[in-house]
Amino acid sequence: MSGEFRSFQKTWFDEFDWLEYSEYKGAAYCLYCYLFFNSSKPEKFGSSVFAHQGYVNWKKAKDTFNKHNVCKTHVEARQKCEDFMNQRTNVGRKLVQVGKEEEKRYEIRLTTSLDVARFLIMQGDAFRGHDESSTSLNKGTFREMVDWYKDKVEIVKAAYEKGYKNCQMLSPYVQKDLTKACAEEVMSVIMDEIIGRKFSVLIDESRDVSIKEQMAVILRFVNDEGKVMERFLGLQHVESCTAIALKEALVRMLSSRKLSISMLRGQGYDGASNMRGEFNGVQKLIRDENPYAFYVHCFAHQLQLVVVSVSTSSADIADFFNYVPLIVNAVGASCMRKDVLLAKHHDVLLEKIENGEIMTGRGLNQESGLARPGDTRWGSHLKTLLHILVMWEAIIDVLEIVKKDSVKPACTGGALGLIGKMESFDFVFIMHLMIELLGMTDILSRSLQRKDQDIVEAMHLITDVKDSLQDLRENGWEPLLKKVKTFCEKNEIEVPDMDEEISIRGTSRRRKQKVTNMHYYHVEIFLVAIDAILTELNHRFSEISSELLVCMACFNPRNSFSNFNVDKLMRLAEIYAEDFDIGELTLLPNQLKSFVNRARRTQEFLGCSELGKVAEIMVKTTMNTSYQLVYRLIELTLILPVATASVERIFSAMSLIKTDLRSKMGDEWFNDLMICYNEKEIFRKIENEKIKKRFEEMKNRRMLMPKKLMIASSDE
């Protein structure tokens, strides 16, 4: 009715903080009047505002609420409630008189505990100790730091020695309350940033050290400055990883922060079936409630699947990657072998520096080790191969030592076979080819892991990688072969005659099927590997050809918005029908044409290659107010998630905070620590006074800070 719902509206609870609704009686009550109005019948709003058939006459109800807001008895009842809730004016406070000097000492103790707690939270360190008694030599980090602080600052020491012994502000409950106050202040800042904005979610789940399944949630949105922001919403312990349980946990977490799922405009998950399932996955369950919460499979995760697939694209490449972990294990099987490897590598570097083969400088020629490649660790395959290439001479020397020092031939650990494998042309050729291919995908992987990466730039980067691979296929054979031959000659590895005929690998010699070495290395390895990675890229990133992303690609600012297409952008606005009404869709074509013409004439947009920068420039030049509908469309494009790298960083922090020695940490305290630790930028800027005020308001405290100080902080 007139653009308003006729039913009882939950937004009234935000507008009228005194409003309470009884489902049992079907009536709305004033909480203040209910508790403090001197009458046996507290004022209610029921029969007078409810129309027939259970619907609310919303205009009459709103008028009644507004009149009650300024009612004299209501104002008096509200004042009484505020006095009752104020700890300083509470009756219990009058029975126990505390002097001003004691209040100042209490403030010093509270500030000291807060400073120590903030330091430990920022560093992700433990608070508690095994034995926190006064005679303990190690009372835990929190108490030890407080004792150290007391020894350094005399006024702090006096505050603890002369103050009340039952209010030292050192107990575990105080530590947890201080941490919660810090976390709530951080979340307050985040909610102020995101309230009223459209957002997307990045979600993943992982087990912590105590074998509890934790779901991490990150919100992605565009702030007032036009910058793409990703904020950590918190951890949620889930009993089950079913799609329904995860969806309910997400809705519960959003509701606890007063966020509605109707404002959701994007979902970013990994490739697990419970998340991406087309029929029963989390993304499908959420889209059943909100069809505009479009799902994007994490691009970085898909790229890693491409790398894993390429590592098994042919029998020869798969055999190569079977030997790589064997080499790593043989060289690093013991501390002695690792020390020998580093010493040999150090000697090789010194020799190359003396011969002028390598340059010296800050950050160059650093000590490094070997790590096994993992299918789930992004970039690990390339990193391992690069280390083998750099430490080639040292690895060969260590394998020779292993072979010589073995007492029995059977105990060589396969060193003899590994030396033979490494000093073969096949191994060297595949190693250089894989470094070339994985180097291209690694650039893309690092770009996708940026927090502010947008979907339009991500699609462009994928296209660039495909073009680079195609160019390598057509023009990269000769340079690669030359590089491999140079490496073999330097390390005295035999190079086969490329025109010589050999039996087809993997077939019996009796079949007498012959091919040249050139055909084998060029066609069966080089071309097969490149074709495999191109095929996987097209298969894994097939969604970039979807209508939604094709339309979004028209916002690409490269080459003065050369891809700009009004019709496709109008289709994009129609896809987001919830965000554009009929009138706005009528005005949008003219705004799009006017915007692109002005952008092509504006100096700030020249050379701009990222959509995120376009949004920032629009805010800086106030074009976001002149072209509100265009800016809204750009916002919807920017908040669509690209990769879940931010969630992976959360899990890295989770392993730092909850360790084997802290495995019994409660979920609530764990979540508070994680919020502060992962949002350090916000946490650093929060003043102590705000945290102390929230700490005192959380529950009744034995003591309070000086009144004058509290008034000053409230004025701020």
XYZ file of C-alpha atoms in Angstrom:
716
model
C 0.000 0.000 0.000
C 1.681 3.231 -1.257
C 5.006 1.416 -1.467
C 4.860 0.095 2.119
C 4.149 -3.406 3.430
C 0.825 -3.649 5.268
C 2.123 -6.184 7.798
C 4.018 -5.395 10.973
C 7.451 -4.187 9.792
C 10.713 -5.205 11.462
C 12.266 -1.867 10.455
C 10.094 -0.280 13.159
C 12.291 -1.981 15.765
C 15.247 0.086 14.503
C 13.260 3.308 14.335
C 11.584 2.911 17.757
C 14.036 1.357 20.216
C 11.328 0.948 22.874
C 9.035 -1.183 20.686
C 8.277 -4.798 21.687
C 5.865 -7.140 19.931
C 3.946 -10.001 21.537
C 3.095 -12.839 19.184
C 0.913 -14.410 21.872
C -1.325 -11.327 22.313
C -0.859 -9.921 18.817
C -0.022 -6.493 20.172
C 2.887 -4.050 20.258
C 4.113 -2.744 23.634
C 6.374 0.041 24.851
C 9.134 -1.625 26.908
C 9.845 1.475 29.006
C 6.195 2.057 29.872
C 5.683 -1.659 30.527
C 8.453 -1.655 33.129
C 8.235 1.807 34.703
C 4.749 3.275 33.998
C 2.824 3.617 37.266
C -0.239 1.715 36.176
C -1.478 -1.853 36.236
C -2.240 -1.544 32.515
C 0.853 -0.506 30.578
C 0.234 1.266 27.329
C -0.095 -1.076 24.390
C -0.904 -0.707 20.737
C -3.104 -3.515 19.614
C -6.798 -3.253 18.940
C -6.600 0.385 17.884
C -4.037 -0.156 15.127
C -4.963 -3.628 13.858
C -7.434 -3.769 11.038
C -9.585 -6.754 10.066
C -8.126 -10.039 8.783
C -4.958 -9.590 10.839
C -3.409 -6.841 8.683
C -1.947 -3.663 10.116
C -3.208 -0.236 9.187
C 0.405 0.847 8.869
C -0.303 4.609 8.560
C -2.301 4.694 11.776
C 0.251 2.516 13.569
C 3.142 4.779 12.519
C 1.264 7.903 13.647
C 0.513 6.284 16.996
C 4.169 5.335 17.502
C 5.363 8.858 16.652
C 2.903 10.439 19.097
C 3.941 8.026 21.828
C 7.592 8.953 21.242
C 6.960 12.454 22.650
C 4.386 11.478 25.287
C 5.243 12.905 28.746
C 4.722 9.616 30.614
C 6.810 7.797 28.002
C 9.665 10.286 28.402
C 9.563 9.851 32.195
C 9.509 6.044 31.887
C 12.414 6.154 29.460
C 14.455 8.290 31.858
C 13.779 5.864 34.694
C 14.899 2.951 32.512
C 18.118 4.733 31.552
C 18.815 5.507 35.219
C 18.162 1.875 36.091
C 20.549 0.646 33.385
C 23.261 3.152 34.373
C 25.733 1.353 36.628
C 26.861 4.566 38.306
C 23.339 5.494 39.480
C 22.440 1.929 40.420
C 21.313 1.310 44.015
C 23.994 -1.319 44.519
C 26.638 1.259 43.649
C 25.422 3.553 46.456
C 25.894 0.853 49.063
C 29.600 0.502 48.303
C 31.448 3.817 48.307
C 34.673 3.935 46.293
C 37.030 6.903 46.522
C 38.269 8.836 43.510
C 41.836 7.715 44.093
C 40.761 4.090 43.983
C 38.826 4.745 40.756
C 41.977 6.213 39.202
C 43.996 3.191 40.270
C 41.300 0.968 38.778
C 41.555 2.865 35.498
C 45.344 2.370 35.432
C 44.946 -1.384 36.010
C 42.264 -1.657 33.346
C 44.341 0.311 30.832
C 47.397 -1.854 31.566
C 45.438 -5.072 31.053
C 43.932 -3.685 27.850
C 47.322 -2.626 26.446
C 48.787 -6.066 27.137
C 45.721 -7.792 25.680
C 45.900 -5.667 22.518
C 49.568 -6.545 22.022
C 48.946 -10.282 22.443
C 45.929 -10.179 20.117
C 47.900 -8.363 17.421
C 50.703 -10.935 17.614
C 48.379 -13.945 17.854
C 50.113 -15.050 21.059
C 48.699 -17.112 23.913
C 47.301 -15.386 27.029
C 47.254 -18.141 29.613
C 49.947 -20.211 31.301
C 49.927 -23.708 32.760
C 50.635 -22.418 36.281
C 49.531 -18.832 37.014
C 50.126 -18.893 40.773
C 52.216 -16.184 42.442
C 55.133 -18.602 42.948
C 55.216 -19.773 39.324
C 58.292 -18.946 37.249
C 56.146 -18.690 34.111
C 52.632 -17.413 34.758
C 51.694 -17.134 31.106
C 52.337 -14.321 28.639
C 49.552 -12.037 29.876
C 50.516 -12.021 33.570
C 54.251 -11.993 32.819
C 53.854 -8.914 30.617
C 51.774 -7.161 33.279
C 54.485 -7.921 35.864
C 57.142 -6.612 33.475
C 55.066 -3.455 32.945
C 54.750 -2.960 36.717
C 58.525 -3.186 37.164
C 59.097 -0.560 34.467
C 56.414 1.997 35.458
C 56.150 2.988 39.109
C 52.605 4.386 38.937
C 51.355 1.089 37.486
C 53.075 -0.872 40.235
C 51.468 1.348 42.891
C 48.025 0.904 41.289
C 48.288 -2.886 41.696
C 49.843 -2.880 45.173
C 47.519 -0.286 46.747
C 44.366 -1.243 44.847
C 41.638 -3.690 45.812
C 42.924 -7.254 45.652
C 39.590 -8.543 44.337
C 39.687 -6.128 41.365
C 43.143 -6.595 39.866
C 41.785 -7.003 36.290
C 43.963 -10.070 35.666
C 41.495 -12.955 35.737
C 40.773 -15.105 32.632
C 37.216 -13.718 32.578
C 38.566 -10.170 32.314
C 40.931 -11.231 29.541
C 38.047 -12.725 27.561
C 35.798 -9.707 28.184
C 38.516 -7.333 27.008
C 39.001 -9.431 23.877
C 35.249 -9.457 23.233
C 35.077 -5.672 23.704
C 37.885 -5.293 21.146
C 36.133 -7.617 18.683
C 32.793 -5.836 19.075
C 34.412 -2.470 18.416
C 36.061 -3.853 15.284
C 32.750 -5.317 14.100
C 31.035 -2.011 14.849
C 33.404 -0.260 12.434
C 32.869 -2.958 9.786
C 29.089 -2.771 10.126
C 29.202 1.028 9.772
C 31.088 0.507 6.503
C 28.733 -2.076 5.047
C 25.306 -1.173 6.428
C 22.834 -0.475 3.640
C 25.198 -1.699 0.903
C 24.977 -4.638 -1.449
C 27.635 -7.271 -0.756
C 28.858 -10.732 -1.712
C 30.179 -13.545 0.483
C 33.316 -15.681 0.296
C 32.925 -18.901 2.268
C 35.026 -21.963 2.957
C 35.269 -24.485 5.765
C 38.251 -26.132 7.401
C 39.043 -28.186 10.496
C 40.951 -26.534 13.308
C 43.504 -28.280 15.510
C 40.791 -29.609 17.839
C 39.044 -31.348 14.890
C 36.173 -28.853 14.815
C 34.715 -27.813 11.490
C 34.938 -24.017 11.211
C 33.205 -21.980 8.514
C 34.895 -18.670 7.661
C 32.847 -15.872 6.083
C 34.224 -12.783 4.330
C 32.099 -9.937 2.987
C 33.050 -8.119 -0.219
C 31.621 -4.658 -0.945
C 32.463 -1.211 -2.341
C 33.031 1.560 0.215
C 32.338 5.298 0.021
C 35.638 5.911 -1.772
C 34.807 3.431 -4.539
C 37.360 0.883 -3.291
C 36.624 -2.830 -3.191
C 36.839 -4.032 0.414
C 36.887 -7.518 1.914
C 36.063 -7.762 5.614
C 36.163 -10.797 7.865
C 32.732 -11.418 9.380
C 33.785 -14.246 11.704
C 34.040 -17.987 12.236
C 31.058 -20.256 12.759
C 31.425 -23.749 14.192
C 29.265 -26.181 12.199
C 28.401 -29.671 13.359
C 27.885 -30.917 9.821
C 29.202 -29.849 6.412
C 25.962 -30.551 4.583
C 24.674 -27.788 2.319
C 21.638 -27.148 4.540
C 23.771 -26.830 7.692
C 26.207 -24.443 6.015
C 23.407 -22.333 4.575
C 21.679 -22.084 7.951
C 24.992 -21.148 9.591
C 25.505 -18.366 7.042
C 21.997 -16.977 7.501
C 22.433 -17.147 11.285
C 25.725 -15.247 11.101
C 24.297 -12.564 8.798
C 21.240 -12.142 11.019
C 23.416 -11.759 14.125
C 25.039 -8.747 12.404
C 21.667 -7.377 11.233
C 22.455 -8.151 7.600
C 19.776 -9.464 5.286
C 20.316 -12.170 2.712
C 18.245 -10.025 0.345
C 21.240 -7.658 0.045
C 23.474 -10.502 -1.158
C 24.659 -10.129 -4.763
C 27.388 -12.736 -5.113
C 28.756 -16.020 -3.752
C 32.322 -17.300 -3.993
C 33.190 -20.874 -2.957
C 35.633 -23.625 -3.846
C 34.681 -26.598 -5.985
C 33.292 -28.848 -3.237
C 29.985 -30.453 -4.197
C 28.258 -29.300 -1.003
C 29.042 -25.688 -1.962
C 28.675 -25.527 -5.748
C 26.058 -28.255 -6.293
C 23.542 -27.259 -8.960
C 20.605 -28.906 -7.199
C 21.392 -29.182 -3.481
C 24.522 -27.060 -2.997
C 24.777 -24.012 -0.749
C 24.778 -21.675 -3.734
C 21.522 -23.212 -5.019
C 19.812 -23.005 -1.615
C 20.743 -19.330 -1.314
C 19.657 -18.551 -4.867
C 16.293 -20.143 -4.137
C 15.789 -17.321 -1.602
C 17.689 -14.638 -3.503
C 18.044 -15.257 -7.264
C 20.439 -12.290 -7.620
C 23.157 -13.853 -5.443
C 25.136 -15.148 -8.428
C 27.705 -17.881 -7.815
C 31.313 -17.802 -9.066
C 33.623 -20.796 -8.644
C 36.932 -19.542 -7.180
C 39.177 -18.699 -10.159
C 42.413 -19.418 -8.242
C 41.100 -22.841 -7.229
C 40.164 -23.648 -10.817
C 43.607 -22.554 -11.993
C 45.252 -24.954 -9.536
C 43.080 -27.743 -10.953
C 44.429 -26.792 -14.388
C 48.009 -27.127 -13.103
C 47.281 -30.514 -11.517
C 45.672 -31.721 -14.747
C 48.632 -30.602 -16.864
C 51.038 -32.479 -14.559
C 49.362 -35.705 -15.770
C 48.629 -34.632 -19.352
C 50.972 -37.270 -20.834
C 52.747 -40.387 -19.592
C 56.175 -38.729 -19.839
C 55.146 -35.616 -17.877
C 53.370 -37.741 -15.253
C 56.525 -39.862 -14.923
C 58.578 -36.677 -14.500
C 56.383 -35.470 -11.623
C 56.597 -38.918 -10.020
C 60.379 -38.508 -9.791
C 60.308 -34.926 -8.420
C 59.103 -35.874 -4.891
C 61.559 -38.807 -4.874
C 64.409 -36.363 -5.492
C 63.149 -34.007 -2.794
C 62.795 -36.853 -0.289
C 66.220 -38.341 -1.070
C 67.997 -34.991 -0.674
C 66.116 -33.894 2.447
C 65.686 -37.233 4.200
C 67.879 -36.198 7.156
C 69.259 -33.074 8.810
C 72.764 -34.014 7.663
C 71.698 -34.199 4.002
C 69.926 -30.838 4.261
C 73.035 -29.234 5.774
C 75.215 -30.721 3.041
C 72.780 -29.486 0.366
C 72.885 -25.918 1.716
C 76.690 -26.007 2.069
C 77.146 -27.286 -1.497
C 74.728 -24.697 -2.848
C 76.605 -21.979 -0.944
C 79.896 -23.087 -2.529
C 78.338 -23.131 -5.995
C 76.984 -19.583 -5.529
C 80.388 -18.298 -4.394
C 82.033 -19.859 -7.435
C 79.476 -18.319 -9.810
C 79.866 -14.912 -8.169
C 83.656 -15.083 -8.578
C 83.264 -16.036 -12.250
C 80.763 -13.218 -12.803
C 77.983 -15.606 -13.826
C 75.460 -14.179 -11.354
C 74.916 -10.726 -9.845
C 75.028 -9.821 -6.179
C 72.651 -7.498 -4.375
C 70.155 -7.175 -1.610
C 67.634 -10.034 -1.641
C 69.518 -12.023 -4.292
C 70.951 -15.538 -3.916
C 69.093 -16.266 -0.685
C 69.343 -19.583 1.125
C 66.508 -21.892 0.059
C 65.402 -25.474 0.490
C 63.320 -28.045 -1.352
C 59.639 -28.661 -0.705
C 57.417 -31.333 -2.225
C 54.773 -30.067 -4.677
C 51.220 -30.403 -3.415
C 48.007 -30.534 -5.416
C 46.264 -28.205 -2.943
C 49.115 -25.697 -2.466
C 48.907 -22.931 -5.045
C 52.198 -22.389 -6.898
C 53.995 -25.280 -5.182
C 54.794 -27.141 -8.439
C 56.567 -24.138 -9.946
C 58.404 -23.314 -6.723
C 59.802 -26.843 -6.430
C 60.984 -26.939 -10.049
C 62.648 -23.532 -9.755
C 64.541 -24.657 -6.654
C 65.704 -27.832 -8.429
C 66.915 -25.699 -11.350
C 68.755 -23.215 -9.110
C 70.274 -25.911 -6.851
C 71.018 -28.405 -9.667
C 74.741 -28.882 -8.978
C 74.238 -29.130 -5.214
C 71.457 -31.742 -5.588
C 73.623 -33.908 -7.871
C 76.511 -33.675 -5.381
C 74.292 -34.702 -2.451
C 72.892 -37.690 -4.386
C 76.449 -38.796 -5.171
C 77.340 -38.570 -1.455
C 74.268 -40.662 -0.586
C 75.322 -43.292 -3.126
C 78.920 -43.439 -1.838
C 78.102 -43.454 1.874
C 75.599 -46.302 1.684
C 76.887 -49.458 3.419
C 74.876 -51.804 1.199
C 73.914 -51.333 -2.456
C 70.260 -51.817 -1.513
C 70.443 -48.880 0.942
C 71.371 -46.183 -1.536
C 67.828 -44.839 -1.396
C 67.602 -44.987 -5.189
C 70.287 -42.294 -5.497
C 71.945 -43.999 -8.458
C 68.710 -44.150 -10.419
C 67.825 -40.543 -9.513
C 71.188 -39.267 -10.750
C 70.672 -41.101 -14.023
C 67.154 -39.710 -14.337
C 68.184 -36.117 -13.617
C 71.106 -36.238 -16.053
C 68.885 -37.284 -18.935
C 67.735 -34.973 -21.722
C 64.099 -36.001 -21.116
C 64.152 -34.776 -17.514
C 65.854 -31.475 -18.375
C 63.536 -30.788 -21.320
C 60.321 -31.451 -19.360
C 61.620 -29.428 -16.407
C 62.254 -26.346 -18.574
C 58.932 -26.779 -20.385
C 56.981 -27.030 -17.129
C 58.754 -23.974 -15.698
C 57.778 -22.071 -18.842
C 54.113 -23.139 -18.665
C 53.668 -22.886 -14.909
C 55.399 -19.496 -14.904
C 52.578 -18.129 -17.058
C 49.857 -19.585 -14.856
C 51.661 -18.421 -11.703
C 51.410 -14.782 -12.800
C 47.679 -15.271 -13.258
C 47.377 -17.064 -9.899
C 49.075 -14.220 -8.022
C 46.892 -11.637 -9.743
C 43.714 -13.539 -8.899
C 44.672 -13.627 -5.213
C 44.579 -9.826 -4.878
C 41.850 -8.650 -2.513
C 40.721 -5.840 -4.816
C 40.763 -7.935 -8.009
C 37.553 -7.525 -10.026
C 35.864 -10.033 -12.301
C 36.360 -7.933 -15.456
C 40.142 -7.703 -14.992
C 40.272 -11.399 -14.058
C 38.617 -12.367 -17.346
C 41.075 -10.168 -19.227
C 44.022 -11.814 -17.443
C 42.757 -15.277 -18.363
C 42.494 -14.206 -21.999
C 46.064 -12.839 -21.835
C 47.374 -16.164 -20.520
C 45.585 -18.043 -23.301
C 47.136 -15.712 -25.892
C 50.591 -16.194 -24.341
C 50.197 -19.965 -24.432
C 49.080 -19.853 -28.055
C 52.092 -17.689 -28.912
C 54.371 -20.170 -27.109
C 52.810 -23.003 -29.126
C 53.485 -21.237 -32.417
C 56.783 -19.475 -31.749
C 58.259 -20.917 -28.563
C 59.707 -24.233 -29.691
C 63.060 -23.009 -31.032
C 63.911 -20.718 -28.054
C 62.978 -23.478 -25.573
C 65.062 -26.106 -27.369
C 68.028 -23.720 -27.495
C 67.736 -23.023 -23.749
C 67.593 -26.768 -22.947
C 70.622 -27.533 -25.121
C 72.617 -24.742 -23.448
C 71.778 -26.120 -20.012
C 72.744 -29.672 -21.054
C 76.065 -28.571 -22.516
C 76.875 -26.619 -19.346
C 76.131 -29.641 -17.120
C 77.639 -32.218 -19.496
C 74.336 -33.922 -20.300
C 74.119 -35.768 -23.616
C 71.866 -34.115 -26.199
C 70.227 -36.610 -28.613
C 70.283 -36.180 -32.375
C 66.893 -34.709 -33.253
C 66.842 -36.361 -36.684
C 67.556 -39.827 -35.322
C 64.680 -42.305 -35.480
C 63.600 -44.042 -32.277
C 60.863 -46.476 -31.309
C 57.671 -44.915 -30.094
C 57.834 -44.604 -26.320
C 55.574 -47.028 -24.502
C 55.406 -49.582 -27.323
C 57.340 -52.797 -27.963
C 60.403 -52.678 -30.245
C 58.900 -55.577 -32.207
C 56.219 -53.303 -33.635
C 58.940 -51.387 -35.485
C 57.055 -48.080 -35.263
C 59.632 -45.318 -35.582
C 59.530 -41.552 -35.026
C 62.300 -38.974 -34.910
C 63.465 -37.382 -31.669
C 62.248 -34.053 -33.033
C 58.720 -35.448 -33.433
C 58.793 -36.987 -29.979
C 59.895 -33.879 -28.101
C 58.042 -31.347 -30.237
C 54.735 -33.125 -30.833
C 54.331 -35.728 -28.095
C 55.569 -33.533 -25.221
C 55.707 -29.836 -26.181
C 52.461 -29.568 -28.147
C 50.589 -32.093 -26.004
C 51.380 -30.150 -22.808
C 50.352 -26.774 -24.278
C 47.186 -28.188 -25.849
C 46.304 -29.832 -22.537
C 46.636 -26.603 -20.565
C 44.663 -24.627 -23.165
C 41.908 -27.247 -23.153
C 41.755 -27.236 -19.358
C 41.632 -23.429 -19.237
C 38.713 -23.385 -21.693
C 36.945 -26.124 -19.749
C 37.538 -24.800 -16.228
C 36.766 -21.174 -17.082
C 33.785 -21.833 -19.297
C 31.658 -19.522 -17.129
C 33.490 -16.468 -18.515
C 31.396 -17.030 -21.636
C 28.184 -16.878 -19.603
C 25.796 -14.024 -20.335
C 26.409 -12.339 -16.974
C 30.190 -12.126 -17.338
C 30.066 -11.287 -21.050
C 27.902 -8.292 -20.196
C 30.203 -7.278 -17.335
C 33.212 -7.439 -19.679
C 31.776 -4.426 -21.526
C 32.905 -2.263 -18.585
C 36.564 -3.063 -19.304
C 38.276 0.391 -19.373
C 41.278 -0.725 -21.481
C 41.871 1.207 -24.709
C 39.385 3.940 -23.757
C 36.487 1.538 -23.083
C 36.860 -0.149 -26.477
C 34.517 -3.000 -25.403
C 31.776 -0.657 -24.180
C 28.369 -1.864 -25.401
C 25.185 -0.125 -24.249
C 22.878 -2.991 -25.267
C 24.838 -5.593 -23.281
C 25.065 -3.311 -20.250
C 21.321 -2.754 -20.441
C 20.938 -6.528 -20.409
C 23.178 -6.618 -17.313
C 20.840 -4.160 -15.580
C 17.859 -6.337 -16.535
C 19.604 -9.364 -14.981
C 19.829 -7.378 -11.723
C 16.118 -6.526 -11.920
C 15.882 -6.088 -8.138
C 18.269 -3.095 -8.265
C 16.715 -1.197 -11.194
C 13.049 -0.304 -11.559
C 11.301 0.439 -14.852
C 11.938 4.189 -14.621
C 15.645 3.724 -13.980
C 15.953 1.263 -16.867
C 14.451 3.941 -19.101
C 17.046 6.515 -18.009
C 20.040 4.148 -17.995
C 20.841 4.093 -21.792
C 21.318 7.867 -21.915
C 23.427 7.788 -18.741
C 25.642 5.039 -20.198
C 26.224 6.947 -23.446
C 26.881 10.203 -21.620
C 29.249 8.479 -19.165
C 31.426 6.774 -21.772
C 31.699 9.970 -23.823
C 32.782 11.951 -20.776
C 35.160 9.214 -19.596
C 36.925 9.172 -22.971
C 37.439 12.940 -22.694
C 38.513 12.921 -19.038
C 42.260 12.957 -18.363
C 42.010 10.755 -15.235
C 40.627 7.805 -17.219
C 43.468 7.766 -19.769
C 45.579 4.650 -19.293
C 43.144 3.202 -16.749
C 43.100 -0.593 -17.058
C 41.078 -1.762 -14.031
C 37.390 -1.297 -13.278
C 38.199 -0.739 -9.594
C 40.190 2.363 -10.545
C 37.232 3.585 -12.607
C 35.004 3.510 -9.515
C 37.610 5.374 -7.449
C 38.005 8.046 -10.142
C 34.225 8.460 -10.380
C 34.023 9.100 -6.629
C 37.007 11.471 -6.704
C 35.498 13.491 -9.584
C 31.913 13.218 -8.161
C 30.816 11.449 -11.354
C 29.194 8.829 -9.115
C 26.495 11.391 -8.259
C 26.049 12.566 -11.855
C 25.819 8.997 -13.163
C 24.271 7.198 -10.204
C 22.780 4.353 -12.238
C 26.071 3.667 -14.048
C 27.962 3.707 -10.750
C 25.422 1.301 -9.246
C 25.990 -1.090 -12.148
C 29.775 -0.816 -11.682
C 29.367 -1.559 -7.958
C 27.413 -4.730 -8.716
C 30.184 -5.818 -11.090
C 32.964 -5.096 -8.592
C 31.445 -6.988 -5.669
C 31.139 -10.237 -7.631
C 33.855 -12.441 -6.054
C 36.874 -13.682 -8.026
C 38.854 -15.951 -5.694
C 38.674 -17.278 -2.137
C 42.327 -16.452 -1.401
C 41.197 -14.196 1.466
C 39.484 -17.149 3.147
C 42.651 -19.229 2.776
C 44.520 -16.465 4.601
C 41.964 -16.716 7.394
C 42.728 -20.422 7.758
C 46.460 -19.644 7.900
C 45.762 -17.259 10.775
C 43.541 -19.889 12.400
C 46.462 -22.318 12.590
C 48.581 -19.617 14.259
C 46.055 -18.704 16.933
C 44.611 -22.127 17.769
C 47.582 -24.438 18.225
C 48.143 -27.812 19.869
C 48.814 -26.060 23.187
C 45.638 -23.962 22.832
C 43.376 -26.674 21.463
C 40.758 -26.291 24.230
C 40.011 -22.678 23.355
C 36.280 -21.903 23.319
C 34.592 -21.027 20.031
C 33.481 -17.574 21.185
C 36.925 -16.471 22.379
C 38.518 -18.018 19.293
C 36.187 -16.016 17.051
C 36.918 -12.767 18.934
C 40.670 -13.291 18.608
C 40.337 -14.097 14.899
C 38.302 -10.948 14.179
C 40.864 -8.658 15.822
C 43.878 -10.480 14.374
C 42.597 -10.503 10.784
C 41.322 -6.913 10.857
C 44.498 -5.383 12.285
C 44.154 -2.248 10.186
C 40.865 -1.388 11.881
C 41.933 -2.699 15.295
C 45.003 -0.440 15.424
C 42.903 2.697 14.885
C 40.393 2.012 17.662
C 41.054 4.132 20.753
C 41.368 2.579 24.184
C 38.588 4.763 25.574
C 35.995 3.211 23.259
C 37.055 -0.309 24.185
C 37.014 0.476 27.936
C 33.572 2.038 27.658
C 32.207 -1.022 25.862
C 33.927 -3.265 28.418
C 32.104 -1.529 31.283
C 28.751 -1.629 29.472
C 28.959 -5.380 28.837
C 28.000 -6.284 32.420
C 27.941 -4.926 35.961
C 31.487 -4.261 37.110
C 32.831 -4.209 40.648
C 34.316 -0.773 39.957
C 33.999 1.958 37.320
C 36.376 4.446 35.804
C 36.314 8.062 37.044
C 33.121 9.833 36.052
C 34.869 12.772 34.422
C 36.734 10.491 32.071
C 33.569 8.652 31.051
C 31.830 11.952 30.155
C 34.772 13.004 27.993
C 34.760 9.742 26.066
C 31.006 9.867 25.500
C 31.257 13.397 24.081
C 33.765 12.166 21.536
